[in-house]
Short mmCIF file of C-alpha atoms and ligand atoms in Angstrom, two decimals:
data_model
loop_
_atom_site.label_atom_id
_atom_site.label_comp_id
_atom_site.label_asym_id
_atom_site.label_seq_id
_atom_site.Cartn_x
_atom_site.Cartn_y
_atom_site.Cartn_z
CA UNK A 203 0.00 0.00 0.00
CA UNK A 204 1.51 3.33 -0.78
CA UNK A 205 2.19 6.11 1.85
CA UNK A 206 -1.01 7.95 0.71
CA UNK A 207 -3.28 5.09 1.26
CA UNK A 208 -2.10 4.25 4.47
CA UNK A 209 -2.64 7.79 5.61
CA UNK A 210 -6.20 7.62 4.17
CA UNK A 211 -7.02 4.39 5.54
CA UNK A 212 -5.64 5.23 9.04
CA UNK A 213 -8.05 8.63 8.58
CA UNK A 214 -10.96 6.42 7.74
CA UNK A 215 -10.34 4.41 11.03
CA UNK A 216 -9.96 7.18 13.24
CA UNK A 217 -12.16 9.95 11.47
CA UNK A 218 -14.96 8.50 9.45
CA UNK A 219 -16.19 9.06 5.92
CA UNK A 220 -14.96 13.00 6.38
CA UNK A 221 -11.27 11.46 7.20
CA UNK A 222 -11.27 9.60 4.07
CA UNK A 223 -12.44 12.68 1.84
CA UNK A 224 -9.88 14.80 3.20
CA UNK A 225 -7.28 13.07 2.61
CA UNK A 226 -8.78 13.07 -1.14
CA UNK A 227 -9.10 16.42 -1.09
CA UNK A 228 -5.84 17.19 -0.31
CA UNK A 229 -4.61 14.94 -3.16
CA UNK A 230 -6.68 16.88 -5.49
CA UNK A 231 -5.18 20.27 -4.30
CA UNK A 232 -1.80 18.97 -4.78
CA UNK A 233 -2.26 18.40 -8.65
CA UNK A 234 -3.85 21.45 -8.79
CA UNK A 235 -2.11 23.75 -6.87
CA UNK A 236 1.02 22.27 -5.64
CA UNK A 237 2.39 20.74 -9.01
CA UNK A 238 1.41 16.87 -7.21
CA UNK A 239 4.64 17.97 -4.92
CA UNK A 240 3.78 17.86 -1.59
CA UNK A 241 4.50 15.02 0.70
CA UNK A 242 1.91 13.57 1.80
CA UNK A 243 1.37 13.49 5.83
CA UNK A 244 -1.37 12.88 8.41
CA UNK A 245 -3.93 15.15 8.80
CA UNK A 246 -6.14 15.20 12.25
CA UNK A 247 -9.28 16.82 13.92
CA UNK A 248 -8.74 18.29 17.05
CA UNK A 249 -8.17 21.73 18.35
CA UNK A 250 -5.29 24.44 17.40
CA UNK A 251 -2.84 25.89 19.34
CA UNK A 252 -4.99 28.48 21.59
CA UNK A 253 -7.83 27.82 19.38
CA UNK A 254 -6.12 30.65 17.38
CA UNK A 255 -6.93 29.21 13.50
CA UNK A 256 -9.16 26.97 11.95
CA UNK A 257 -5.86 24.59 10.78
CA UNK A 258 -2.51 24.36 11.63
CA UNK A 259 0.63 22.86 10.49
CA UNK A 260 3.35 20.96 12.33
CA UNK A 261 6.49 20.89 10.51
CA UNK A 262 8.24 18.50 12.93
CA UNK A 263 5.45 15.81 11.87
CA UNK A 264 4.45 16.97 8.58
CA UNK A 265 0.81 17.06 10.49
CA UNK A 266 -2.13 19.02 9.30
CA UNK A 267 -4.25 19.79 12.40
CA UNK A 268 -7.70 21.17 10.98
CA UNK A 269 -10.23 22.15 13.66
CA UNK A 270 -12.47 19.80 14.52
CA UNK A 271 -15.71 22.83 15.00
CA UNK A 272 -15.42 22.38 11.38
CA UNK A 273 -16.45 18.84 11.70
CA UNK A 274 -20.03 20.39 12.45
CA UNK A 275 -22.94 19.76 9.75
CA UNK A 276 -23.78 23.21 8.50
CA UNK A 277 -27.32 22.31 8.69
CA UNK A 278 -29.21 19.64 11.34
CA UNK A 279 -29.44 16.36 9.69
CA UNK A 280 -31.63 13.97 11.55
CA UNK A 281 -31.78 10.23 10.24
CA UNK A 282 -29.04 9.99 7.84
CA UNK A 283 -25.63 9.62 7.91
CA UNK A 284 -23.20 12.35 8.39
CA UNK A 285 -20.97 12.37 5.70
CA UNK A 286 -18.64 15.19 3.79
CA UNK A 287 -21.58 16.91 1.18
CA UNK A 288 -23.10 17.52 4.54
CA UNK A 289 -20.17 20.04 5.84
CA UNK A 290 -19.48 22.73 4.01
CA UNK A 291 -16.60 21.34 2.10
CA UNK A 292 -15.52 24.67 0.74
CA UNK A 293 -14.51 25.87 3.97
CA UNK A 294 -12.59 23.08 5.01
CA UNK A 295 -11.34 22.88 1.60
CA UNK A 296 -9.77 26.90 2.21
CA UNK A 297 -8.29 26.05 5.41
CA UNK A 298 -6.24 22.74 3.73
CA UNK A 299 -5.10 24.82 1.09
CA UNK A 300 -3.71 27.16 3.76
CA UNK A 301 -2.13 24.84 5.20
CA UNK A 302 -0.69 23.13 2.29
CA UNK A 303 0.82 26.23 1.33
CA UNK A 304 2.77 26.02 4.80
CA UNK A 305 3.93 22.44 3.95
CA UNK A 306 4.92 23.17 0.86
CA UNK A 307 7.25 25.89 1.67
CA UNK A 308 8.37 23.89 4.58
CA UNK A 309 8.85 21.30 2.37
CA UNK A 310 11.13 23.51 -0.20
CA UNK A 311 13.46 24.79 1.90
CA UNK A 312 11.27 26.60 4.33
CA UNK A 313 11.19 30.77 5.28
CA UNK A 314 12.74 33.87 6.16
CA UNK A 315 11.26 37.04 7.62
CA UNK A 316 8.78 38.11 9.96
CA UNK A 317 6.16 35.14 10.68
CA UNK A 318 5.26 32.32 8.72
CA UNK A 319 2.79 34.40 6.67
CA UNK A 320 4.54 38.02 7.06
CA UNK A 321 7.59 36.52 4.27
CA UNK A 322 8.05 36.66 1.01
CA UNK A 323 7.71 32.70 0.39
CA UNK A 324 4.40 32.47 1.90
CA UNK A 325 3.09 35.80 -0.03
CA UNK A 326 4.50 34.56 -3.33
CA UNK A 327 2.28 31.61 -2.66
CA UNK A 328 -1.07 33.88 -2.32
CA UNK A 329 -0.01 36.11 -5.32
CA UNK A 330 0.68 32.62 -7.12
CA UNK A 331 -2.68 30.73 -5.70
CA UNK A 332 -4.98 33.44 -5.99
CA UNK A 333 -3.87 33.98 -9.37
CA UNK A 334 -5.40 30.34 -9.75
CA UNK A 335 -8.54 30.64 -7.53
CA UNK A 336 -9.25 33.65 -10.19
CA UNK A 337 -9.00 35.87 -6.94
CA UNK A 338 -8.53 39.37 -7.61
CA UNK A 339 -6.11 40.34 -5.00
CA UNK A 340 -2.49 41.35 -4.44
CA UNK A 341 -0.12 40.61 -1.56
CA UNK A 342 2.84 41.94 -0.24
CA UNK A 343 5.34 41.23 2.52
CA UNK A 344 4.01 44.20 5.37
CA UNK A 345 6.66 46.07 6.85
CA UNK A 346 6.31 48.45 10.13
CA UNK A 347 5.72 51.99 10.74
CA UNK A 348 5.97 53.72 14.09
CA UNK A 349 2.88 55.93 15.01
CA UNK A 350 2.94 57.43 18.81
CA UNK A 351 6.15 55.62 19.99
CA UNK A 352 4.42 52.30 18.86
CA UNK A 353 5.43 49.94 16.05
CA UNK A 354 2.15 49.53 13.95
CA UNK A 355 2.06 47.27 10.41
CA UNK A 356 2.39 49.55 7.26
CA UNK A 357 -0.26 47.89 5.45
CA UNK A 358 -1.58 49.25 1.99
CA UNK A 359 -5.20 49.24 1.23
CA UNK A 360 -4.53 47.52 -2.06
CA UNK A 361 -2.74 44.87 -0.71
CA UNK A 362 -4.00 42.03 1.65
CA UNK A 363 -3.69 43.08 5.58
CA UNK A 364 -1.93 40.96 8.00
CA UNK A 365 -5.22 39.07 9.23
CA UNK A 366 -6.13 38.36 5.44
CA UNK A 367 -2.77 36.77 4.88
CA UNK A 368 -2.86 34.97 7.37
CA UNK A 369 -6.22 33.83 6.87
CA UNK A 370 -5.96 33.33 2.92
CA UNK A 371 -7.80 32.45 1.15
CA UNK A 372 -10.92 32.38 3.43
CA UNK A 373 -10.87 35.89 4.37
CA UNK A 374 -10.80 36.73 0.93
CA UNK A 375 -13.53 35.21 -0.23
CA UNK A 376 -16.95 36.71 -1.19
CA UNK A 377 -19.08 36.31 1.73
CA UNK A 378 -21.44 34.09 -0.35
CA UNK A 379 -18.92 31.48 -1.39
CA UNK A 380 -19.06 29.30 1.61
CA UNK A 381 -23.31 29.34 2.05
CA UNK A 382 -23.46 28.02 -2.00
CA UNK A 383 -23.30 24.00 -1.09
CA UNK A 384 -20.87 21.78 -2.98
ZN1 LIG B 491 -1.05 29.84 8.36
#
């Protein structure tokens, strides 16, 4: 068996139907984003770090983390069986790409500069992605200004701020997107 479908199989043990379709989904990002490149690694439900993002990404372990409120059916569904058209795959879709983006560059020789979205790597991967996603958006690596004795980002209102970069692309999409069902 390869290293994908033991990944996927172990999913499907611990997480269900939506384990299994993740782990699809993320090979179907990888052709289409990620040139079929990335290195396939686990990816879990549980909580993040300080509940601070809906996924996460641990380089040690080449883990996705995605958080498991996104496990919730967006609607009540009495009497059948939960299973991945019932979440609203978009969204979780979004936060995998994030976080693919964050293994990939790990994965190529890894980042420089402020944070791991505040660097040019990661915002050469939104200019790049977006580009793809038919987003029309531009980023930039944000530097600093000081304003009152305090440090405060120098962000440009045609440019993506800190939160949206760190947050791409779900906080750039149209509010819509994620209520259409897939
Ligand atoms: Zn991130």
């Amino acid at each position: 068996m390869s290293a994908f479908a033991e990944l996927k199989n172990e999913a499907a043990n611990a997480f269900g139907e939506l384990g299994a379709w993740v782990h699809d989904e993320w090979k179907r990002l990888n052709d289409a984003f990620f040139y079929g490149e990335n290195i396939a690694g686990a990816i879990i439900w549980k909580e993040t770090p300080e509940n601070r993002s809906l996924g996460y990404y641990d380089r040690a372990g080449n883990l996705i983390v995605l958080h498991k409120t996104l496990m919730r059916p967006i609607y009540p569904v009495t009497g059948l069986t939960w299973g991945p058209r019932r979440f609203n795959t978009r969204k979780i879709s979004d936060v995998l790409l994030h976080e693919m983006i964050h293994q990939r560059i790990h994965q190529t020789g890894g980042w420089m500069g402020e944070n791991s979205h505040n660097n040019t790597r990661f915002v050469n991967e939104v200019n790049r992605i977006a580009n793809l996603l038919c987003l029309n958006l531009k980023a930039k690596v944000i530097g600093s200004k000081t304003r009152q004795d305090q440090k405060i980002p120098a962000e440009e209102s045609e440019c993506l701020s800190l939160k949206e970069l760190s947050h791409f692309p779900y906080f750039t999409r149209s509010p819509s997107y994620y209520y259409e069902l897939s």
